[in-house]
mmCIF file of N, CA and C in Angstrom:
data_model
loop_
_atom_site.group_PDB
_atom_site.id
_atom_site.type_symbol
_atom_site.label_atom_id
_atom_site.label_comp_id
_atom_site.label_asym_id
_atom_site.label_seq_id
_atom_site.Cartn_x
_atom_site.Cartn_y
_atom_site.Cartn_z
ATOM 1 N N GLN A 10 90.642 99.253 101.419
ATOM 2 C CA GLN A 10 91.187 100.035 102.348
ATOM 3 C C GLN A 10 91.217 99.102 103.659
ATOM 4 N N GLY A 11 90.950 97.847 103.690
ATOM 5 C CA GLY A 11 91.274 96.722 104.518
ATOM 6 C C GLY A 11 92.771 96.667 105.095
ATOM 7 N N LYS A 12 93.738 96.729 103.961
ATOM 8 C CA LYS A 12 94.770 96.199 104.271
ATOM 9 C C LYS A 12 95.486 98.024 104.959
ATOM 10 N N LEU A 13 95.007 98.669 104.773
ATOM 11 C CA LEU A 13 95.519 99.855 105.252
ATOM 12 C C LEU A 13 94.710 100.378 106.944
ATOM 13 N N GLU A 14 93.468 99.568 107.320
ATOM 14 C CA GLU A 14 92.771 100.105 108.392
ATOM 15 C C GLU A 14 93.874 99.364 109.810
ATOM 16 N N GLY A 15 94.738 98.676 109.119
ATOM 17 C CA GLY A 15 95.873 98.342 110.448
ATOM 18 C C GLY A 15 97.082 99.189 110.834
ATOM 19 N N ALA A 16 96.817 100.670 109.994
ATOM 20 C CA ALA A 16 98.014 101.450 110.050
ATOM 21 C C ALA A 16 97.451 102.699 110.699
ATOM 22 N N ILE A 17 96.275 102.760 111.442
ATOM 23 C CA ILE A 17 95.842 103.654 112.579
ATOM 24 C C ILE A 17 96.162 102.893 113.905
ATOM 25 N N VAL A 18 96.727 104.168 114.396
ATOM 26 C CA VAL A 18 97.532 102.996 115.655
ATOM 27 C C VAL A 18 96.180 103.595 116.504
ATOM 28 N N VAL A 19 95.624 103.033 116.949
ATOM 29 C CA VAL A 19 94.632 103.416 118.298
ATOM 30 C C VAL A 19 95.196 103.690 119.409
ATOM 31 N N GLU A 20 95.967 103.037 119.885
ATOM 32 C CA GLU A 20 96.818 103.495 121.147
ATOM 33 C C GLU A 20 97.819 104.832 120.884
ATOM 34 N N LYS A 21 97.887 105.807 121.247
ATOM 35 C CA LYS A 21 98.855 106.785 121.223
ATOM 36 C C LYS A 21 100.238 105.955 121.975
ATOM 37 N N PRO A 22 100.815 106.627 121.595
ATOM 38 C CA PRO A 22 102.554 105.735 121.832
ATOM 39 C C PRO A 22 102.804 106.376 122.930
ATOM 40 N N HIS A 23 102.593 107.332 123.524
ATOM 41 C CA HIS A 23 103.092 107.763 125.007
ATOM 42 C C HIS A 23 104.361 108.017 125.073
ATOM 43 N N VAL A 24 105.028 108.957 123.932
ATOM 44 C CA VAL A 24 106.131 109.043 123.680
ATOM 45 C C VAL A 24 106.192 110.977 124.127
ATOM 46 N N LYS A 25 106.569 111.544 125.051
ATOM 47 C CA LYS A 25 106.769 112.842 125.151
ATOM 48 C C LYS A 25 108.000 113.759 124.358
ATOM 49 N N TRP A 26 107.870 115.020 124.851
ATOM 50 C CA TRP A 26 108.366 116.119 123.810
ATOM 51 C C TRP A 26 109.565 115.668 124.536
ATOM 52 N N SER A 27 109.623 115.536 125.965
ATOM 53 C CA SER A 27 110.531 115.723 126.692
ATOM 54 C C SER A 27 111.513 114.490 126.886
ATOM 55 N N ASP A 28 110.764 113.198 126.203
ATOM 56 C CA ASP A 28 111.813 112.114 125.799
ATOM 57 C C ASP A 28 112.301 111.541 124.528
ATOM 58 N N VAL A 29 112.730 113.234 124.057
ATOM 59 C CA VAL A 29 113.834 112.727 122.888
ATOM 60 C C VAL A 29 114.397 114.106 123.575
ATOM 61 N N ALA A 30 115.460 113.175 123.389
ATOM 62 C CA ALA A 30 116.974 113.793 123.814
ATOM 63 C C ALA A 30 117.473 114.659 122.114
ATOM 64 N N GLY A 31 117.701 116.228 122.573
ATOM 65 C CA GLY A 31 118.555 116.976 121.398
ATOM 66 C C GLY A 31 117.130 117.333 120.778
ATOM 67 N N LEU A 32 117.405 117.214 119.275
ATOM 68 C CA LEU A 32 116.685 117.492 118.034
ATOM 69 C C LEU A 32 115.654 119.072 118.381
ATOM 70 N N GLU A 33 115.636 119.879 119.196
ATOM 71 C CA GLU A 33 115.457 121.454 119.264
ATOM 72 C C GLU A 33 114.684 122.087 118.767
ATOM 73 N N ALA A 34 115.494 122.255 117.357
ATOM 74 C CA ALA A 34 115.214 122.647 115.946
ATOM 75 C C ALA A 34 113.840 121.757 115.472
ATOM 76 N N ALA A 35 113.980 120.464 115.408
ATOM 77 C CA ALA A 35 113.058 119.284 114.839
ATOM 78 C C ALA A 35 111.851 119.561 115.823
ATOM 79 N N LYS A 36 111.820 119.515 117.217
ATOM 80 C CA LYS A 36 110.935 119.795 117.907
ATOM 81 C C LYS A 36 110.077 121.173 117.629
ATOM 82 N N GLU A 37 111.040 121.958 117.383
ATOM 83 C CA GLU A 37 110.516 123.071 117.043
ATOM 84 C C GLU A 37 109.667 123.452 115.991
ATOM 85 N N ALA A 38 110.057 123.139 114.929
ATOM 86 C CA ALA A 38 109.733 123.339 113.840
ATOM 87 C C ALA A 38 108.461 121.490 114.163
ATOM 88 N N LEU A 39 108.119 121.110 114.103
ATOM 89 C CA LEU A 39 107.241 120.370 114.372
ATOM 90 C C LEU A 39 105.704 120.778 114.927
ATOM 91 N N LYS A 40 105.933 121.425 115.809
ATOM 92 C CA LYS A 40 105.176 122.187 117.368
ATOM 93 C C LYS A 40 104.561 123.069 116.359
ATOM 94 N N GLU A 41 105.220 123.567 115.825
ATOM 95 C CA GLU A 41 104.493 125.266 114.548
ATOM 96 C C GLU A 41 103.832 124.254 113.914
ATOM 97 N N ALA A 42 104.100 123.202 113.189
ATOM 98 C CA ALA A 42 103.642 122.765 111.519
ATOM 99 C C ALA A 42 102.669 121.800 112.162
ATOM 100 N N VAL A 43 103.009 120.646 113.328
ATOM 101 C CA VAL A 43 101.421 120.355 113.496
ATOM 102 C C VAL A 43 101.081 120.565 114.325
ATOM 103 N N ILE A 44 101.149 120.623 115.856
ATOM 104 C CA ILE A 44 100.496 120.544 117.033
ATOM 105 C C ILE A 44 99.920 121.961 117.280
ATOM 106 N N LEU A 45 100.325 123.364 116.831
ATOM 107 C CA LEU A 45 99.900 124.055 117.031
ATOM 108 C C LEU A 45 98.461 124.371 116.248
ATOM 109 N N PRO A 46 98.372 124.219 114.777
ATOM 110 C CA PRO A 46 97.341 124.167 113.833
ATOM 111 C C PRO A 46 96.012 123.354 113.915
ATOM 112 N N ILE A 47 96.547 121.985 114.791
ATOM 113 C CA ILE A 47 95.580 120.961 115.610
ATOM 114 C C ILE A 47 94.724 121.528 116.995
ATOM 115 N N LYS A 48 96.081 121.840 117.532
ATOM 116 C CA LYS A 48 95.404 122.559 118.870
ATOM 117 C C LYS A 48 94.961 124.247 118.820
ATOM 118 N N PHE A 49 95.389 125.117 117.925
ATOM 119 C CA PHE A 49 94.344 126.122 117.465
ATOM 120 C C PHE A 49 94.181 126.585 116.383
ATOM 121 N N PRO A 50 92.979 125.891 115.492
ATOM 122 C CA PRO A 50 92.600 125.624 113.880
ATOM 123 C C PRO A 50 92.520 127.379 113.678
ATOM 124 N N HIS A 51 91.662 127.747 114.901
ATOM 125 C CA HIS A 51 91.145 129.358 114.548
ATOM 126 C C HIS A 51 92.605 130.149 114.029
ATOM 127 N N LEU A 52 93.358 130.131 114.704
ATOM 128 C CA LEU A 52 94.852 131.130 114.570
ATOM 129 C C LEU A 52 95.489 130.735 112.811
ATOM 130 N N PHE A 53 94.979 129.676 112.424
ATOM 131 C CA PHE A 53 95.956 129.028 110.833
ATOM 132 C C PHE A 53 95.005 129.564 109.630
ATOM 133 N N THR A 54 93.652 130.328 109.639
ATOM 134 C CA THR A 54 93.092 130.403 108.580
ATOM 135 C C THR A 54 93.786 131.382 107.820
ATOM 136 N N GLY A 55 93.270 130.908 106.817
ATOM 137 C CA GLY A 55 93.462 132.676 105.479
ATOM 138 C C GLY A 55 94.952 132.686 105.327
ATOM 139 N N LYS A 56 95.882 133.417 105.281
ATOM 140 C CA LYS A 56 97.495 133.906 104.971
ATOM 141 C C LYS A 56 98.397 132.412 105.916
ATOM 142 N N ARG A 57 97.964 132.429 106.960
ATOM 143 C CA ARG A 57 98.536 131.209 107.909
ATOM 144 C C ARG A 57 98.262 129.864 107.873
ATOM 145 N N ILE A 58 97.835 129.386 106.657
ATOM 146 C CA ILE A 58 97.522 128.099 106.653
ATOM 147 C C ILE A 58 98.698 126.946 107.070
ATOM 148 N N PRO A 59 98.230 126.523 107.670
ATOM 149 C CA PRO A 59 99.413 125.370 107.751
ATOM 150 C C PRO A 59 99.976 124.667 107.315
ATOM 151 N N TRP A 60 101.224 123.779 107.090
ATOM 152 C CA TRP A 60 101.832 123.310 106.521
ATOM 153 C C TRP A 60 101.217 121.909 106.115
ATOM 154 N N LYS A 61 101.819 121.775 104.874
ATOM 155 C CA LYS A 61 100.796 119.896 104.159
ATOM 156 C C LYS A 61 101.584 119.003 104.669
ATOM 157 N N GLY A 62 102.727 119.325 104.789
ATOM 158 C CA GLY A 62 103.805 117.994 105.202
ATOM 159 C C GLY A 62 104.385 118.234 105.709
ATOM 160 N N ILE A 63 105.592 117.561 106.218
ATOM 161 C CA ILE A 63 107.265 117.549 106.504
ATOM 162 C C ILE A 63 108.046 116.152 106.365
ATOM 163 N N LEU A 64 108.862 116.527 106.339
ATOM 164 C CA LEU A 64 110.077 115.341 105.236
ATOM 165 C C LEU A 64 110.971 114.995 106.656
ATOM 166 N N LEU A 65 111.021 114.085 107.276
ATOM 167 C CA LEU A 65 112.445 113.930 108.370
ATOM 168 C C LEU A 65 113.258 113.128 107.862
ATOM 169 N N PHE A 66 114.333 113.147 107.457
ATOM 170 C CA PHE A 66 115.273 112.678 107.212
ATOM 171 C C PHE A 66 116.541 112.154 107.633
ATOM 172 N N GLY A 67 117.398 111.808 107.545
ATOM 173 C CA GLY A 67 118.448 111.537 108.136
ATOM 174 C C GLY A 67 119.504 109.889 108.000
ATOM 175 N N PRO A 68 120.189 109.571 108.654
ATOM 176 C CA PRO A 68 120.840 108.561 108.684
ATOM 177 C C PRO A 68 119.734 107.484 109.439
ATOM 178 N N PRO A 69 119.591 106.224 109.891
ATOM 179 C CA PRO A 69 119.591 105.684 110.882
ATOM 180 C C PRO A 69 119.526 105.583 111.950
ATOM 181 N N GLY A 70 118.790 105.470 112.928
ATOM 182 C CA GLY A 70 118.784 105.394 114.037
ATOM 183 C C GLY A 70 119.336 107.494 114.784
ATOM 184 N N THR A 71 117.780 108.126 114.178
ATOM 185 C CA THR A 71 118.585 109.289 114.807
ATOM 186 C C THR A 71 117.518 110.025 115.408
ATOM 187 N N GLY A 72 116.436 109.241 115.447
ATOM 188 C CA GLY A 72 115.544 109.862 116.342
ATOM 189 C C GLY A 72 114.476 109.927 115.159
ATOM 190 N N LYS A 73 114.244 109.803 113.845
ATOM 191 C CA LYS A 73 112.820 110.290 112.978
ATOM 192 C C LYS A 73 111.718 109.221 113.557
ATOM 193 N N SER A 74 111.816 108.361 113.905
ATOM 194 C CA SER A 74 110.202 107.608 114.402
ATOM 195 C C SER A 74 110.033 107.457 115.517
ATOM 196 N N TYR A 75 111.045 108.129 116.287
ATOM 197 C CA TYR A 75 111.101 108.903 117.653
ATOM 198 C C TYR A 75 110.382 110.278 118.193
ATOM 199 N N LEU A 76 110.392 110.945 117.131
ATOM 200 C CA LEU A 76 109.593 112.202 116.721
ATOM 201 C C LEU A 76 108.421 111.989 116.749
ATOM 202 N N ALA A 77 108.309 111.042 115.681
ATOM 203 C CA ALA A 77 106.814 110.988 115.089
ATOM 204 C C ALA A 77 106.111 110.432 115.455
ATOM 205 N N LYS A 78 106.488 109.468 116.557
ATOM 206 C CA LYS A 78 105.729 109.019 117.856
ATOM 207 C C LYS A 78 105.348 110.109 118.754
ATOM 208 N N ALA A 79 106.463 111.130 119.185
ATOM 209 C CA ALA A 79 105.971 112.430 120.452
ATOM 210 C C ALA A 79 104.974 113.184 119.608
ATOM 211 N N VAL A 80 104.690 113.417 118.107
ATOM 212 C CA VAL A 80 104.013 114.136 117.404
ATOM 213 C C VAL A 80 102.391 113.655 117.646
ATOM 214 N N ALA A 81 102.590 112.311 117.198
ATOM 215 C CA ALA A 81 101.203 111.436 117.597
ATOM 216 C C ALA A 81 101.005 111.791 119.640
ATOM 217 N N THR A 82 101.894 111.760 120.069
ATOM 218 C CA THR A 82 101.356 112.137 121.185
ATOM 219 C C THR A 82 101.033 113.009 122.087
ATOM 220 N N GLU A 83 101.196 114.206 121.033
ATOM 221 C CA GLU A 83 101.043 115.438 121.616
ATOM 222 C C GLU A 83 99.919 115.849 120.971
ATOM 223 N N ALA A 84 99.861 115.621 119.884
ATOM 224 C CA ALA A 84 98.376 116.237 119.039
ATOM 225 C C ALA A 84 97.067 114.716 119.340
ATOM 226 N N ASN A 85 96.991 114.938 120.666
ATOM 227 C CA ASN A 85 96.394 114.274 121.492
ATOM 228 C C ASN A 85 94.370 114.261 120.672
ATOM 229 N N ASN A 86 94.527 114.993 120.470
ATOM 230 C CA ASN A 86 92.960 114.757 119.169
ATOM 231 C C ASN A 86 92.835 114.414 117.625
ATOM 232 N N SER A 87 94.364 114.087 117.125
ATOM 233 C CA SER A 87 94.099 113.459 116.080
ATOM 234 C C SER A 87 94.276 111.934 115.922
ATOM 235 N N THR A 88 94.136 111.625 114.611
ATOM 236 C CA THR A 88 94.462 110.313 114.355
ATOM 237 C C THR A 88 95.934 109.884 113.709
ATOM 238 N N PHE A 89 96.701 108.860 114.217
ATOM 239 C CA PHE A 89 97.754 108.949 113.394
ATOM 240 C C PHE A 89 97.931 107.434 113.086
ATOM 241 N N PHE A 90 98.279 108.094 111.881
ATOM 242 C CA PHE A 90 98.722 106.404 110.561
ATOM 243 C C PHE A 90 99.937 106.100 110.426
ATOM 244 N N SER A 91 100.476 105.083 110.643
ATOM 245 C CA SER A 91 101.851 104.358 110.505
ATOM 246 C C SER A 91 101.729 103.638 109.597
ATOM 247 N N VAL A 92 102.648 103.761 108.992
ATOM 248 C CA VAL A 92 103.040 102.621 107.761
ATOM 249 C C VAL A 92 104.218 102.508 107.278
ATOM 250 N N SER A 93 104.651 101.119 106.454
ATOM 251 C CA SER A 93 105.896 101.573 106.454
ATOM 252 C C SER A 93 105.632 101.536 104.704
ATOM 253 N N SER A 94 106.595 101.937 103.945
ATOM 254 C CA SER A 94 106.451 101.948 102.609
ATOM 255 C C SER A 94 106.414 100.362 102.170
ATOM 256 N N SER A 95 106.769 99.570 102.811
ATOM 257 C CA SER A 95 106.557 97.915 102.043
ATOM 258 C C SER A 95 104.734 97.644 102.290
ATOM 259 N N ASP A 96 104.349 98.534 102.877
ATOM 260 C CA ASP A 96 102.616 98.328 103.236
ATOM 261 C C ASP A 96 101.842 98.550 101.896
ATOM 262 N N LEU A 97 103.058 99.727 101.175
ATOM 263 C CA LEU A 97 102.095 100.504 100.002
ATOM 264 C C LEU A 97 102.560 99.965 98.980
ATOM 265 N N VAL A 98 102.985 98.707 99.015
ATOM 266 C CA VAL A 98 103.238 98.179 97.443
ATOM 267 C C VAL A 98 103.159 96.679 97.017
ATOM 268 N N SER A 99 102.333 96.483 95.912
ATOM 269 C CA SER A 99 101.666 95.459 95.715
ATOM 270 C C SER A 99 102.034 95.373 94.393
ATOM 271 N N LYS A 100 101.868 93.882 94.511
ATOM 272 C CA LYS A 100 102.411 92.494 93.101
ATOM 273 C C LYS A 100 101.465 92.911 92.117
ATOM 274 N N TRP A 101 100.477 93.834 92.196
ATOM 275 C CA TRP A 101 99.415 93.956 91.419
ATOM 276 C C TRP A 101 99.646 95.316 90.619
ATOM 277 N N LEU A 102 99.021 95.337 89.383
ATOM 278 C CA LEU A 102 99.638 96.340 88.367
ATOM 279 C C LEU A 102 98.144 97.572 88.755
ATOM 280 N N GLY A 103 98.547 98.760 89.047
ATOM 281 C CA GLY A 103 97.947 99.394 89.500
ATOM 282 C C GLY A 103 96.981 99.803 90.984
ATOM 283 N N GLU A 104 97.304 98.326 91.873
ATOM 284 C CA GLU A 104 97.308 98.844 93.424
ATOM 285 C C GLU A 104 98.064 99.423 94.431
ATOM 286 N N SER A 105 99.140 99.614 94.055
ATOM 287 C CA SER A 105 100.373 100.209 94.951
ATOM 288 C C SER A 105 99.442 101.781 95.184
ATOM 289 N N GLU A 106 99.405 102.823 93.879
ATOM 290 C CA GLU A 106 98.810 103.695 93.413
ATOM 291 C C GLU A 106 97.986 103.659 94.295
ATOM 292 N N LYS A 107 96.523 102.880 94.496
ATOM 293 C CA LYS A 107 95.314 102.799 94.790
ATOM 294 C C LYS A 107 95.348 102.734 95.969
ATOM 295 N N LEU A 108 96.468 101.573 96.840
ATOM 296 C CA LEU A 108 96.788 101.921 98.402
ATOM 297 C C LEU A 108 97.681 103.466 99.111
ATOM 298 N N VAL A 109 98.357 104.030 97.879
ATOM 299 C CA VAL A 109 98.875 105.669 98.628
ATOM 300 C C VAL A 109 97.766 105.995 98.633
ATOM 301 N N LYS A 110 96.424 106.241 97.431
ATOM 302 C CA LYS A 110 95.373 106.904 97.120
ATOM 303 C C LYS A 110 94.516 106.806 98.363
ATOM 304 N N ASN A 111 94.288 105.483 98.743
ATOM 305 C CA ASN A 111 93.364 105.331 100.216
ATOM 306 C C ASN A 111 93.633 105.770 101.438
ATOM 307 N N LEU A 112 95.882 105.601 101.417
ATOM 308 C CA LEU A 112 95.631 105.913 103.006
ATOM 309 C C LEU A 112 95.395 107.591 103.156
ATOM 310 N N PHE A 113 95.333 108.339 101.944
ATOM 311 C CA PHE A 113 95.188 109.726 101.833
ATOM 312 C C PHE A 113 93.824 110.363 102.339
ATOM 313 N N GLU A 114 92.923 109.020 101.573
ATOM 314 C CA GLU A 114 91.751 108.993 101.952
ATOM 315 C C GLU A 114 90.949 109.317 102.806
ATOM 316 N N LEU A 115 91.781 107.739 103.440
ATOM 317 C CA LEU A 115 91.639 107.508 104.841
ATOM 318 C C LEU A 115 91.906 107.876 106.250
ATOM 319 N N ALA A 116 93.141 109.352 105.831
ATOM 320 C CA ALA A 116 93.317 110.269 106.486
ATOM 321 C C ALA A 116 92.178 111.391 106.762
ATOM 322 N N ARG A 117 92.054 111.998 105.477
ATOM 323 C CA ARG A 117 90.885 112.966 105.280
ATOM 324 C C ARG A 117 89.732 112.390 106.272
ATOM 325 N N ALA A 118 89.185 111.399 105.732
ATOM 326 C CA ALA A 118 88.088 110.888 106.770
ATOM 327 C C ALA A 118 88.308 111.345 108.151
ATOM 328 N N HIS A 119 89.387 111.022 108.647
ATOM 329 C CA HIS A 119 89.617 110.343 110.257
ATOM 330 C C HIS A 119 90.404 112.088 110.733
ATOM 331 N N LYS A 120 90.452 113.157 109.601
ATOM 332 C CA LYS A 120 91.090 114.367 110.203
ATOM 333 C C LYS A 120 90.654 114.822 111.462
ATOM 334 N N PRO A 121 91.339 115.468 112.385
ATOM 335 C CA PRO A 121 92.734 115.536 111.886
ATOM 336 C C PRO A 121 93.814 114.367 111.566
ATOM 337 N N SER A 122 94.649 114.349 111.117
ATOM 338 C CA SER A 122 95.380 112.885 111.022
ATOM 339 C C SER A 122 96.860 113.218 110.870
ATOM 340 N N ILE A 123 97.899 112.435 111.006
ATOM 341 C CA ILE A 123 99.333 112.210 111.186
ATOM 342 C C ILE A 123 99.446 110.969 110.617
ATOM 343 N N ILE A 124 100.121 111.248 109.136
ATOM 344 C CA ILE A 124 100.634 110.288 107.935
ATOM 345 C C ILE A 124 101.900 110.076 108.605
ATOM 346 N N PHE A 125 102.700 108.757 108.782
ATOM 347 C CA PHE A 125 103.851 108.125 109.019
ATOM 348 C C PHE A 125 104.421 107.608 107.879
ATOM 349 N N ILE A 126 105.188 107.506 107.174
ATOM 350 C CA ILE A 126 105.319 106.944 106.324
ATOM 351 C C ILE A 126 106.939 106.220 106.749
ATOM 352 N N ASP A 127 107.403 105.160 107.025
ATOM 353 C CA ASP A 127 108.472 105.253 107.260
ATOM 354 C C ASP A 127 109.163 104.415 105.867
ATOM 355 N N GLU A 128 110.491 104.929 105.666
ATOM 356 C CA GLU A 128 110.947 104.085 104.475
ATOM 357 C C GLU A 128 110.798 104.647 103.599
ATOM 358 N N ILE A 129 109.950 105.665 103.089
ATOM 359 C CA ILE A 129 109.218 106.059 102.244
ATOM 360 C C ILE A 129 109.933 106.715 101.080
ATOM 361 N N HIS A 130 111.742 106.674 101.346
ATOM 362 C CA HIS A 130 112.621 106.849 100.294
ATOM 363 C C HIS A 130 112.910 105.245 99.218
ATOM 364 N N SER A 131 112.584 104.682 99.806
ATOM 365 C CA SER A 131 112.116 103.646 98.750
ATOM 366 C C SER A 131 111.232 103.735 97.657
ATOM 367 N N LEU A 132 110.072 104.243 97.644
ATOM 368 C CA LEU A 132 109.047 104.128 97.167
ATOM 369 C C LEU A 132 108.906 106.266 96.507
ATOM 370 N N CYS A 133 109.921 107.000 96.729
ATOM 371 C CA CYS A 133 110.013 107.916 96.337
ATOM 372 C C CYS A 133 111.031 108.635 96.347
ATOM 373 N N SER A 134 112.301 107.971 95.596
ATOM 374 C CA SER A 134 113.584 108.300 94.969
ATOM 375 C C SER A 134 113.613 109.521 93.967
ATOM 376 N N SER A 135 114.413 109.530 93.399
ATOM 377 C CA SER A 135 114.594 110.939 92.289
ATOM 378 C C SER A 135 113.687 109.957 91.214
ATOM 379 N N ARG A 136 113.458 110.850 90.277
ATOM 380 C CA ARG A 136 112.765 110.316 89.497
ATOM 381 C C ARG A 136 113.977 110.480 88.407
ATOM 382 N N SER A 137 113.470 109.122 87.221
ATOM 383 C CA SER A 137 114.793 109.097 86.358
ATOM 384 C C SER A 137 114.220 108.700 85.225
ATOM 385 N N ASP A 138 114.927 108.365 83.862
ATOM 386 C CA ASP A 138 115.031 107.771 82.648
ATOM 387 C C ASP A 138 114.365 106.178 82.746
ATOM 388 N N ASN A 139 115.441 105.346 83.528
ATOM 389 C CA ASN A 139 115.431 104.106 83.653
ATOM 390 C C ASN A 139 114.644 103.339 84.893
ATOM 391 N N GLU A 140 113.524 104.481 85.570
ATOM 392 C CA GLU A 140 112.859 104.067 86.828
ATOM 393 C C GLU A 140 111.216 103.016 85.839
ATOM 394 N N SER A 141 110.822 102.003 86.456
ATOM 395 C CA SER A 141 109.724 101.290 86.085
ATOM 396 C C SER A 141 107.577 102.376 85.921
ATOM 397 N N GLU A 142 107.572 101.815 85.590
ATOM 398 C CA GLU A 142 106.457 102.616 85.079
ATOM 399 C C GLU A 142 105.654 102.645 86.719
ATOM 400 N N SER A 143 105.251 101.803 86.847
ATOM 401 C CA SER A 143 104.622 101.516 88.654
ATOM 402 C C SER A 143 105.369 102.606 89.642
ATOM 403 N N ALA A 144 107.114 102.433 89.683
ATOM 404 C CA ALA A 144 107.555 103.808 90.258
ATOM 405 C C ALA A 144 106.644 105.070 89.767
ATOM 406 N N ARG A 145 106.626 105.394 88.894
ATOM 407 C CA ARG A 145 106.231 106.931 88.444
ATOM 408 C C ARG A 145 105.283 107.148 88.622
ATOM 409 N N ARG A 146 104.507 106.088 88.490
ATOM 410 C CA ARG A 146 102.732 106.188 89.030
ATOM 411 C C ARG A 146 102.498 106.250 90.889
ATOM 412 N N ILE A 147 103.171 105.609 91.961
ATOM 413 C CA ILE A 147 103.255 106.051 92.636
ATOM 414 C C ILE A 147 103.416 107.438 93.559
ATOM 415 N N LYS A 148 105.096 108.118 92.816
ATOM 416 C CA LYS A 148 105.563 109.073 93.014
ATOM 417 C C LYS A 148 104.141 110.058 92.764
ATOM 418 N N THR A 149 103.736 109.755 91.736
ATOM 419 C CA THR A 149 102.458 111.151 91.212
ATOM 420 C C THR A 149 101.490 110.463 92.092
ATOM 421 N N GLU A 150 100.805 109.519 92.164
ATOM 422 C CA GLU A 150 99.988 109.598 93.746
ATOM 423 C C GLU A 150 100.293 110.740 94.847
ATOM 424 N N PHE A 151 101.503 110.543 95.062
ATOM 425 C CA PHE A 151 101.873 110.817 96.252
ATOM 426 C C PHE A 151 101.440 112.326 95.980
ATOM 427 N N LEU A 152 102.070 112.998 95.116
ATOM 428 C CA LEU A 152 102.479 114.234 94.535
ATOM 429 C C LEU A 152 101.156 114.950 94.554
ATOM 430 N N VAL A 153 100.219 114.351 93.937
ATOM 431 C CA VAL A 153 98.698 114.982 93.957
ATOM 432 C C VAL A 153 97.577 115.569 95.044
#
């Protein structure tokens, strides 16, 4: 977990919704999925359980990271984890899966929390027959 402790962003990014130009549908979805359940948890019980995750995708420079920073700012009582996919990769056998597992354990310990993984596509591309066993195990850990 020591390697991941630096992933906790102690100081909020200070990016407001109004700082994000356009992307209205994405902002509304993020408010509904992340901000409202954190601010009003009593409304999201039973059948109205909040979403477990959101995947922001698109070409570089379209505002995905900026949206994540806005979410971190707006969810003022949550812990924000910002990691790069390279932070979750290790040359040691089994270590990458352990890092992914530790990240989610750390997030649960600091809940409510938001995990932002930049460049996740490098870890979680489509499964194929010719991928390494390590890549397969990392994907499995994300799905657990």
